Amino acid sequence: MMIVGDRLRYILHQLNSGQLPLDDLKKNIEYAALVLETAYMDETRRICDEDDDLAEVTPDTVPDEVREWLAATFTRQAAAGKKREKPKFKSVANAIRTGIFFEK
């Protein structure tokens, strides 16, 4: 890809200086498009192959320790997600009244 980038910069330089014939420009643009399409297709194919490799793993082959670690690592804990509720004024007042009542 770096070669294509360098080549495109050189073409731009030649265009700016008026040294590049139209036929050469067409050939170079076609070449750059071909290289970009090939790189895109290769990357897409590589990503699809990685997904296929993961699909081959059956759930039975994964040890329980790994499952537990994955669950502990990648799931949200119920306690971590909830904030501790502050007691409301009314419930605090009722607790104080109850305490005073039992002291009498």
mmCIF file of C-alpha atoms in Angstrom:
data_model
loop_
_atom_site.group_PDB
_atom_site.id
_atom_site.type_symbol
_atom_site.label_atom_id
_atom_site.label_comp_id
_atom_site.label_asym_id
_atom_site.label_seq_id
_atom_site.Cartn_x
_atom_site.Cartn_y
_atom_site.Cartn_z
ATOM 1 C CA MET A 1 0.000 0.000 0.000
ATOM 2 C CA MET A 2 2.891 2.380 0.674
ATOM 3 C CA ILE A 3 4.121 1.885 -2.888
ATOM 4 C CA VAL A 4 0.708 2.885 -4.220
ATOM 5 C CA GLY A 5 0.661 5.974 -1.995
ATOM 6 C CA ASP A 6 4.110 7.009 -3.172
ATOM 7 C CA ARG A 7 3.116 6.394 -6.752
ATOM 8 C CA LEU A 8 -0.023 8.530 -6.379
ATOM 9 C CA ARG A 9 2.014 11.370 -4.860
ATOM 10 C CA TYR A 10 4.450 11.177 -7.780
ATOM 11 C CA ILE A 11 1.527 11.281 -10.237
ATOM 12 C CA LEU A 12 0.162 14.339 -8.437
ATOM 13 C CA HIS A 13 3.571 16.000 -8.714
ATOM 14 C CA GLN A 14 3.700 15.233 -12.440
ATOM 15 C CA LEU A 15 0.157 16.583 -12.909
ATOM 16 C CA ASN A 16 1.039 19.816 -11.131
ATOM 17 C CA SER A 17 4.110 20.307 -13.294
ATOM 18 C CA GLY A 18 2.283 19.361 -16.521
ATOM 19 C CA GLN A 19 4.564 16.387 -17.267
ATOM 20 C CA LEU A 20 1.982 13.571 -17.218
ATOM 21 C CA PRO A 21 0.218 12.454 -20.417
ATOM 22 C CA LEU A 22 -3.497 11.592 -20.118
ATOM 23 C CA ASP A 23 -2.963 7.907 -21.039
ATOM 24 C CA ASP A 24 -0.409 7.470 -18.250
ATOM 25 C CA LEU A 25 -2.808 9.092 -15.794
ATOM 26 C CA LYS A 26 -5.579 6.661 -16.773
ATOM 27 C CA LYS A 27 -3.278 3.629 -16.430
ATOM 28 C CA ASN A 28 -2.060 4.739 -13.009
ATOM 29 C CA ILE A 29 -5.570 5.419 -11.723
ATOM 30 C CA GLU A 30 -6.699 1.974 -12.930
ATOM 31 C CA TYR A 31 -3.696 0.395 -11.193
ATOM 32 C CA ALA A 32 -4.427 2.245 -7.917
ATOM 33 C CA ALA A 33 -8.094 1.201 -8.055
ATOM 34 C CA LEU A 34 -7.081 -2.433 -8.630
ATOM 35 C CA VAL A 35 -4.666 -2.392 -5.680
ATOM 36 C CA LEU A 36 -7.275 -0.828 -3.377
ATOM 37 C CA GLU A 37 -9.943 -3.337 -4.447
ATOM 38 C CA THR A 38 -7.547 -6.238 -3.901
ATOM 39 C CA ALA A 39 -6.567 -4.976 -0.445
ATOM 40 C CA TYR A 40 -10.229 -4.547 0.497
ATOM 41 C CA MET A 41 -11.144 -8.041 -0.698
ATOM 42 C CA ASP A 42 -8.177 -9.600 1.122
ATOM 43 C CA GLU A 43 -9.101 -7.860 4.377
ATOM 44 C CA THR A 44 -12.752 -8.871 4.029
ATOM 45 C CA ARG A 45 -11.749 -12.471 3.343
ATOM 46 C CA ARG A 46 -9.404 -12.472 6.362
ATOM 47 C CA ILE A 47 -12.156 -11.192 8.657
ATOM 48 C CA CYS A 48 -14.600 -13.812 7.363
ATOM 49 C CA ASP A 49 -12.010 -16.564 7.900
ATOM 50 C CA GLU A 50 -11.512 -15.451 11.512
ATOM 51 C CA ASP A 51 -15.263 -15.617 12.095
ATOM 52 C CA ASP A 52 -15.359 -19.112 10.588
ATOM 53 C CA ASP A 53 -12.563 -20.291 12.892
ATOM 54 C CA LEU A 54 -14.538 -19.151 15.910
ATOM 55 C CA ALA A 55 -17.656 -20.954 14.687
ATOM 56 C CA GLU A 56 -15.732 -24.245 14.643
ATOM 57 C CA VAL A 57 -15.284 -24.170 18.443
ATOM 58 C CA THR A 58 -18.049 -26.187 20.042
ATOM 59 C CA PRO A 59 -19.328 -25.143 23.462
ATOM 60 C CA ASP A 60 -18.480 -28.580 24.883
ATOM 61 C CA THR A 61 -14.760 -28.086 24.230
ATOM 62 C CA VAL A 62 -14.530 -24.945 26.376
ATOM 63 C CA PRO A 63 -13.544 -25.831 29.965
ATOM 64 C CA ASP A 64 -15.770 -24.673 32.821
ATOM 65 C CA GLU A 65 -12.941 -22.565 34.279
ATOM 66 C CA VAL A 66 -12.735 -20.602 31.047
ATOM 67 C CA ARG A 67 -16.506 -20.138 30.966
ATOM 68 C CA GLU A 68 -16.514 -18.863 34.552
ATOM 69 C CA TRP A 69 -13.636 -16.485 33.850
ATOM 70 C CA LEU A 70 -15.359 -15.151 30.724
ATOM 71 C CA ALA A 71 -18.614 -14.670 32.605
ATOM 72 C CA ALA A 72 -16.874 -12.893 35.482
ATOM 73 C CA THR A 73 -14.814 -10.721 33.169
ATOM 74 C CA PHE A 74 -17.298 -9.705 30.513
ATOM 75 C CA THR A 75 -20.647 -9.502 32.301
ATOM 76 C CA ARG A 76 -21.753 -6.632 34.430
ATOM 77 C CA GLN A 77 -22.050 -7.395 38.069
ATOM 78 C CA ALA A 78 -25.445 -6.577 39.580
ATOM 79 C CA ALA A 79 -23.885 -4.816 42.554
ATOM 80 C CA ALA A 80 -21.519 -2.767 40.439
ATOM 81 C CA GLY A 81 -24.301 -1.514 38.214
ATOM 82 C CA LYS A 82 -26.596 -0.288 40.990
ATOM 83 C CA LYS A 83 -25.840 2.594 43.248
ATOM 84 C CA ARG A 84 -26.655 2.130 46.884
ATOM 85 C CA GLU A 85 -29.862 3.982 47.630
ATOM 86 C CA LYS A 86 -29.711 6.597 50.330
ATOM 87 C CA PRO A 87 -32.367 6.270 53.008
ATOM 88 C CA LYS A 88 -35.228 8.703 52.589
ATOM 89 C CA PHE A 89 -35.924 11.333 55.225
ATOM 90 C CA LYS A 90 -39.253 9.749 56.126
ATOM 91 C CA SER A 91 -37.698 6.339 56.831
ATOM 92 C CA VAL A 92 -34.958 7.926 58.957
ATOM 93 C CA ALA A 93 -37.566 9.885 60.932
ATOM 94 C CA ASN A 94 -39.629 6.723 61.503
ATOM 95 C CA ALA A 95 -36.538 4.862 62.732
ATOM 96 C CA ILE A 96 -35.774 7.659 65.208
ATOM 97 C CA ARG A 97 -39.388 7.702 66.442
ATOM 98 C CA THR A 98 -39.338 3.941 66.881
ATOM 99 C CA GLY A 99 -36.075 4.139 68.819
ATOM 100 C CA ILE A 100 -37.487 6.827 71.115
ATOM 101 C CA PHE A 101 -40.678 4.807 71.610
ATOM 102 C CA PHE A 102 -38.743 1.696 72.698
ATOM 103 C CA GLU A 103 -36.556 3.694 75.088
ATOM 104 C CA LYS A 104 -39.627 4.888 77.016
#
